[in-house]
mmCIF file of C-alpha atoms in Angstrom:
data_model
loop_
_atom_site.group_PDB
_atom_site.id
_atom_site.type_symbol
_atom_site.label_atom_id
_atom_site.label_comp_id
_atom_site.label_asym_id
_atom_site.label_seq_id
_atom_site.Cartn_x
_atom_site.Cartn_y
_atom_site.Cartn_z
ATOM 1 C CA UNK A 1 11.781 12.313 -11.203
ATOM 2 C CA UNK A 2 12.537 9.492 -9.083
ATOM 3 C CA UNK A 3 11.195 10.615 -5.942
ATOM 4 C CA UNK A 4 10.256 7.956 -3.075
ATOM 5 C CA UNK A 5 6.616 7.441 -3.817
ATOM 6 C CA UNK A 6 5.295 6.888 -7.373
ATOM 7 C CA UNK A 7 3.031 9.464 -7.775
ATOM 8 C CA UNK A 8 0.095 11.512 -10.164
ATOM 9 C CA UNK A 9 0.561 15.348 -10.311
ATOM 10 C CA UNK A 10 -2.089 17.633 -11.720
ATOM 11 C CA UNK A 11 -0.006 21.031 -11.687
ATOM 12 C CA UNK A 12 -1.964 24.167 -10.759
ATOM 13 C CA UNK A 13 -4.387 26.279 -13.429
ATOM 14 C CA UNK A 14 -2.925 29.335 -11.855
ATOM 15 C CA UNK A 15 0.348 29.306 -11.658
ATOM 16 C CA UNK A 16 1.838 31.894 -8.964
ATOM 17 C CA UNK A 17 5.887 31.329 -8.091
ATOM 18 C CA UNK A 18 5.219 28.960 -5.608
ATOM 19 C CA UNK A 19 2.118 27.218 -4.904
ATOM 20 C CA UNK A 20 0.129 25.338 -2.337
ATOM 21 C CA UNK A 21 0.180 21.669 -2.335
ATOM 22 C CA UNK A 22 -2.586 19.229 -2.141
ATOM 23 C CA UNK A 23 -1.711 15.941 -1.533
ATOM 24 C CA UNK A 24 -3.381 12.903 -2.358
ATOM 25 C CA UNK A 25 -3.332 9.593 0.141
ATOM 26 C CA UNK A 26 -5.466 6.617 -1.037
ATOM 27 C CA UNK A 27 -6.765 4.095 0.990
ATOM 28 C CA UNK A 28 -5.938 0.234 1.858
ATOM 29 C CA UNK A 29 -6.005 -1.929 -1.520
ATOM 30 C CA UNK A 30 -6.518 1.439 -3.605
ATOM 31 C CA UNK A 31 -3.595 3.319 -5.803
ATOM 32 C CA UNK A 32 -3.187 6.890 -6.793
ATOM 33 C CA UNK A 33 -5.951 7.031 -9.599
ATOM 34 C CA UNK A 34 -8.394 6.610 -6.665
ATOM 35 C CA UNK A 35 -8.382 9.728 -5.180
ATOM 36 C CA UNK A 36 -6.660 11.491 -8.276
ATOM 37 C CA UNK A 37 -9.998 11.498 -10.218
ATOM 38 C CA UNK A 38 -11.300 13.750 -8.218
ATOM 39 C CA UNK A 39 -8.580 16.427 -9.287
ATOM 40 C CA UNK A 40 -10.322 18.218 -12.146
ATOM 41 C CA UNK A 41 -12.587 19.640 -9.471
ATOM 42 C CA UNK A 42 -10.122 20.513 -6.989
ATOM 43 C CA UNK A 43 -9.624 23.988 -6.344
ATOM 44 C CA UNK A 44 -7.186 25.866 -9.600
ATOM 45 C CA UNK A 45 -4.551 27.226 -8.002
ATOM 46 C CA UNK A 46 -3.712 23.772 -6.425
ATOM 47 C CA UNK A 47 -0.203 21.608 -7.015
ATOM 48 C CA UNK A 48 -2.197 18.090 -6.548
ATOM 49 C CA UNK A 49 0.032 15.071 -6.100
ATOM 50 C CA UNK A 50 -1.456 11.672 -5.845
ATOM 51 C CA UNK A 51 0.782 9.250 -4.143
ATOM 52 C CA UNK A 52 1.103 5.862 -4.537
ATOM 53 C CA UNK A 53 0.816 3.601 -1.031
ATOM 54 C CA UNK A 54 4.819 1.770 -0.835
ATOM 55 C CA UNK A 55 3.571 -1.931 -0.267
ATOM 56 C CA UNK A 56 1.965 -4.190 -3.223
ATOM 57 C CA UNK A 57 -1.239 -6.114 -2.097
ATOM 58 C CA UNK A 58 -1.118 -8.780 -5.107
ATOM 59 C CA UNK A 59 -4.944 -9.650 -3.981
ATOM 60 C CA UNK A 60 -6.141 -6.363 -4.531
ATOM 61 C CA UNK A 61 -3.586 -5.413 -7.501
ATOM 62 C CA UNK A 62 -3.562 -2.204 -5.360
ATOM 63 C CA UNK A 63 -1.383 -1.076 -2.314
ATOM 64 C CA UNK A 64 -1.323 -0.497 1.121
ATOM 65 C CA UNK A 65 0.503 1.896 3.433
ATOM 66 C CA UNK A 66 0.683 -1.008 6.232
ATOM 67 C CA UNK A 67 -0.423 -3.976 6.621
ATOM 68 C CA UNK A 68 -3.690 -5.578 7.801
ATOM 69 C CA UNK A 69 -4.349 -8.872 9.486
ATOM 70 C CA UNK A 70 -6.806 -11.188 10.963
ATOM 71 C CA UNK A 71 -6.582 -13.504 13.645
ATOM 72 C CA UNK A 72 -8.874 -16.735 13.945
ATOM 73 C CA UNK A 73 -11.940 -14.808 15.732
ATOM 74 C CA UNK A 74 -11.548 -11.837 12.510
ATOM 75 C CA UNK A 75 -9.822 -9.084 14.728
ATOM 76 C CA UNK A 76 -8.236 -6.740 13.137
ATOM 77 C CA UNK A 77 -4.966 -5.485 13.582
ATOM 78 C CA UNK A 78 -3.042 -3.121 11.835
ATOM 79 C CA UNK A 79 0.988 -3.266 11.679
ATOM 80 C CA UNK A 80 1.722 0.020 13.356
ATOM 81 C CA UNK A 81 5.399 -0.592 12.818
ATOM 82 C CA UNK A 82 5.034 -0.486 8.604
ATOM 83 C CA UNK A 83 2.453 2.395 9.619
ATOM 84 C CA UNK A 84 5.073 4.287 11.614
ATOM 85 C CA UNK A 85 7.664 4.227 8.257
ATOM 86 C CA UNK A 86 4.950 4.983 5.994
ATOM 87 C CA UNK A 87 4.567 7.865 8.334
ATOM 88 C CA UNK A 88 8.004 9.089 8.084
ATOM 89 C CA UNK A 89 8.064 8.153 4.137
ATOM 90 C CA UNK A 90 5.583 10.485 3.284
ATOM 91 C CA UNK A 91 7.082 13.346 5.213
ATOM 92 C CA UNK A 92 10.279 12.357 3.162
ATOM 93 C CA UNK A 93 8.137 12.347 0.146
ATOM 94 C CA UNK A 94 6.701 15.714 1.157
ATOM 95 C CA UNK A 95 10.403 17.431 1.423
ATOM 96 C CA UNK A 96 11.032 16.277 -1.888
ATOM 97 C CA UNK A 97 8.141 17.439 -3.721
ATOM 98 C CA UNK A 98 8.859 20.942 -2.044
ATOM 99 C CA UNK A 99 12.603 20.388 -3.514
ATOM 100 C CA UNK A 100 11.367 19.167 -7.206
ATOM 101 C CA UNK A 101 8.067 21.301 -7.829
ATOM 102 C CA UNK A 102 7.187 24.853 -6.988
ATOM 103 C CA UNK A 103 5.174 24.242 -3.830
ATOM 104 C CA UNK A 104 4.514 26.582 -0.837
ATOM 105 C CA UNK A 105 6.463 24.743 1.939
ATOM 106 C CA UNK A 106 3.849 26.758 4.303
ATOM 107 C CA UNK A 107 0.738 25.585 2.290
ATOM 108 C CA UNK A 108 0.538 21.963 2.687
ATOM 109 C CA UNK A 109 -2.737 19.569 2.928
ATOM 110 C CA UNK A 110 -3.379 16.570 3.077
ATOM 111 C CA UNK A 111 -6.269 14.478 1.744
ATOM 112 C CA UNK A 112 -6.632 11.347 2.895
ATOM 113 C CA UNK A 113 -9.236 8.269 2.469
ATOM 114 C CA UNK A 114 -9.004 5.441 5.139
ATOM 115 C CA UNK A 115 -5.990 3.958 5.901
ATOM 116 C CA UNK A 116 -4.706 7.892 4.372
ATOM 117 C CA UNK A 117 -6.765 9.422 6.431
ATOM 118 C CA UNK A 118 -5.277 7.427 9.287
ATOM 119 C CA UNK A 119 -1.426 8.714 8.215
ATOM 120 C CA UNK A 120 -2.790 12.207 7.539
ATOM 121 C CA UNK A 121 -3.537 12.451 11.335
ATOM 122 C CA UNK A 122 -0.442 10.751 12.504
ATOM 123 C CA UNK A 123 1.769 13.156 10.053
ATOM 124 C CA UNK A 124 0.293 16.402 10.934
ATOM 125 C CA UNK A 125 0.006 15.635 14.693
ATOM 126 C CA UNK A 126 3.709 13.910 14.447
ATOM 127 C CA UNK A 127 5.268 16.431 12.161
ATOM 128 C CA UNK A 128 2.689 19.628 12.532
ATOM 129 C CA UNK A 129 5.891 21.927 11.199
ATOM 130 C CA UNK A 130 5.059 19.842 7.660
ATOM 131 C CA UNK A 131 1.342 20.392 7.086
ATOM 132 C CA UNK A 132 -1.506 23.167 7.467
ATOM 133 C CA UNK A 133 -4.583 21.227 6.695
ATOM 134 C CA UNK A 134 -5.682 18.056 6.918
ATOM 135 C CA UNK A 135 -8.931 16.337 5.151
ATOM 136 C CA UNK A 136 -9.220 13.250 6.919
ATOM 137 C CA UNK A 137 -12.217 11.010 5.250
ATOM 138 C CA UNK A 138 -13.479 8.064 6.556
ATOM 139 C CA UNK A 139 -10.971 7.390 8.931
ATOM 140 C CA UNK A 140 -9.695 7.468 11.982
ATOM 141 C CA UNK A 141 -6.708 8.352 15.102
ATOM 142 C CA UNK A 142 -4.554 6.077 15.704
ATOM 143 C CA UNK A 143 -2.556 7.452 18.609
ATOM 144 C CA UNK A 144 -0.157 4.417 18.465
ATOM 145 C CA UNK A 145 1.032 6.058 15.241
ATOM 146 C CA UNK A 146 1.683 9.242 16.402
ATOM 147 C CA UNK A 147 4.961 10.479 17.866
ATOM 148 C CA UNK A 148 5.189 10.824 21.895
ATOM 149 C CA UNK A 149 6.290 14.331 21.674
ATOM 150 C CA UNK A 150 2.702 15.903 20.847
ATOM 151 C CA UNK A 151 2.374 19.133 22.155
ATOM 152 C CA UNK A 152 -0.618 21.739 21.578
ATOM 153 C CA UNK A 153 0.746 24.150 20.922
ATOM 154 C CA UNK A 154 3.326 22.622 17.840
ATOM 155 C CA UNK A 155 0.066 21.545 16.644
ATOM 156 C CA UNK A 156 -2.254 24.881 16.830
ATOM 157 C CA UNK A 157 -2.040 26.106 13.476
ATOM 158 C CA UNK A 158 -3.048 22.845 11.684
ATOM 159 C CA UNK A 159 -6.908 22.530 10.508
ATOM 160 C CA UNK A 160 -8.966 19.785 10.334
ATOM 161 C CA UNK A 161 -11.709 18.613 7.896
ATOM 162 C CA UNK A 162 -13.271 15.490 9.127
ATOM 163 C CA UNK A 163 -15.895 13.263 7.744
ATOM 164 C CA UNK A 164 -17.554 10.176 8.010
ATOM 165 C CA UNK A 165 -20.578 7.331 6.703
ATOM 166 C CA UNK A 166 -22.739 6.466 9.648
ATOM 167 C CA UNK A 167 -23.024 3.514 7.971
ATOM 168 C CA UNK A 168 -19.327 2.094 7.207
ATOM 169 C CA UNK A 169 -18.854 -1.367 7.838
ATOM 170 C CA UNK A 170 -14.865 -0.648 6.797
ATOM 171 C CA UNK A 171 -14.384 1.924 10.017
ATOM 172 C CA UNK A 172 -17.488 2.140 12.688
ATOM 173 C CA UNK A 173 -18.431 6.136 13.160
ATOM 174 C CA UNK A 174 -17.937 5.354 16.630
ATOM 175 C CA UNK A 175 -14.407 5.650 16.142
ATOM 176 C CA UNK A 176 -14.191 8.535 13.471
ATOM 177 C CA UNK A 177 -16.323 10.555 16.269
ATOM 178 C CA UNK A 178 -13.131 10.220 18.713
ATOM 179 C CA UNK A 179 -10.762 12.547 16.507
ATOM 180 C CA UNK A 180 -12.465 15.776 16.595
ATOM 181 C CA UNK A 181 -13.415 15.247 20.435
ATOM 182 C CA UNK A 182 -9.766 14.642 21.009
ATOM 183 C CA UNK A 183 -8.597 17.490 18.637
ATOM 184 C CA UNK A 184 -11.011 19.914 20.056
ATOM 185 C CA UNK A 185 -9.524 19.517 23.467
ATOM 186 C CA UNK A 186 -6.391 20.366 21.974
ATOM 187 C CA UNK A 187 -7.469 23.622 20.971
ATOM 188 C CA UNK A 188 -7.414 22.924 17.262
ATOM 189 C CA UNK A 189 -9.563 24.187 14.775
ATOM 190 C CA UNK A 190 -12.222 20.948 13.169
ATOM 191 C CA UNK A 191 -15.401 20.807 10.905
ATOM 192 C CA UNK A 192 -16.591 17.532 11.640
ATOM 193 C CA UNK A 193 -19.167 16.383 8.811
ATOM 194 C CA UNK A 194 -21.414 13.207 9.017
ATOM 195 C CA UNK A 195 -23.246 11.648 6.182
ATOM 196 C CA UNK A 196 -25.479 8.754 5.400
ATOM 197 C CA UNK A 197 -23.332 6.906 3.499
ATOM 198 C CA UNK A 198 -20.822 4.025 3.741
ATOM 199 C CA UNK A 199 -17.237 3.857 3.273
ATOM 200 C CA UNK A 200 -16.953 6.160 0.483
ATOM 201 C CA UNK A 201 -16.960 10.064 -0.556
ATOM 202 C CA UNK A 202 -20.644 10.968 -1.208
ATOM 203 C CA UNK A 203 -21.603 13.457 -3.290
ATOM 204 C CA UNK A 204 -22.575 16.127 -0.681
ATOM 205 C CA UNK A 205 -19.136 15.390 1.655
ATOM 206 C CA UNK A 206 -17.065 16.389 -1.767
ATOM 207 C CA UNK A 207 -18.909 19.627 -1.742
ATOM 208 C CA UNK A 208 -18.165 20.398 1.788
ATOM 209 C CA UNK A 209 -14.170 20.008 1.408
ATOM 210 C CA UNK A 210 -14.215 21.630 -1.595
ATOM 211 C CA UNK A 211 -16.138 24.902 -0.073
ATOM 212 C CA UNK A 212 -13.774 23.983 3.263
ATOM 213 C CA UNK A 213 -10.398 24.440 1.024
ATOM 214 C CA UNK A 214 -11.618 27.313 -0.492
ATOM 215 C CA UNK A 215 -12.493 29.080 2.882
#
């Protein structure tokens, strides 16, 4: 299938005619066996597609879903215009697995790590028609990524699993701690988890999105 991500796909233990997707969205310098080895203890009845980020980083051998630079004092600064396209490329991607596999069109999630995490927010908040959950780890909102048409009430019915290391050096808690503030005043419904851990998925923050997905 040449779809317009490369991509993993676990297909679902039970199968039913259609069913819900989970979708897999790595972070910077990662691919799609990152997140993808977490599958085998992802919830059965689960379509799980790993995706793979559409720009090469040949210093990482991995990939990126925008790019990332420094200027001469080490400020970051992320290229919101790439961002923006890998926004709209993964809602392309996300019609065409509906087209190709047997997925729920009304079950969607996303599960994103960093810079995933980042597009997760700016898809669902950009596109809400698209997705129903979003598990947005380690990451953050980027509002400059997110169309100017956001309205609450588009947005009600998507869910939010958020979660965070108090100790990242990649992405300070400080500015994980924003998105459920923000999506709270919006009405939505967010579990915000923190945990003593860096930038990573520690043990204890897999078992709260599992028992989260299978609420």
């Amino acid at each position: 299938m040449d779809l317009s991500l490369y991509h993993l796909v676990r297909e679902p233990k039970v199968k039913k005619d259609k069913n819900p997707l989970l979708l897999l969205l790595h972070g910077y310098g990662s691919n799609e066996e990152d997140l993808f080895s977490f599958a085998q203890h992802l919830p059965d009845e689960y379509f799980i597609v790993s995706a793979r980020a559409p720009y090469n980083l040949p210093q990482y051998s991995g990939h990126a879903w925008y790019a990332i630079t420094f200027d001469s004092d080490m400020n970051k600064f992320s290229d919101d215009k790439q961002a923006i396209e890998s926004r709209d490329l993964i809602v392309r991607f996300i019609d065409e697995i509906i087209a190709t596999y047997p997925i729920d069109a009304d079950n969607v999630t996303l599960v994103g790590f960093s810079q995933g995490a980042i597009l997760s927010y700016a898809v669902a908040l950009t596109y809400p028609e698209k997705v129903s959950r979003v598990l947005a780890l380690s990451g953050y909102l980027n509002m400059d990524i997110v169309g100017k048409s956001l309205h609450a009430e588009d947005v009600s019915k998507v869910r939010f699993f958020i979660s965070h290391g108090t100790v990242d050096q990649v992405i300070p808690v400080e500015w994980a701690r924003k998105a459920p503030e923000f999506l709270k005043n919006l009405g939505l419904d967010v579990e915000y988890h923190e945990y003593n851990a860096g930038h990573g998925v520690a043990p204890q923050n897999f078992y709260d999105m599992v028992n989260w997905l299978n609420k």
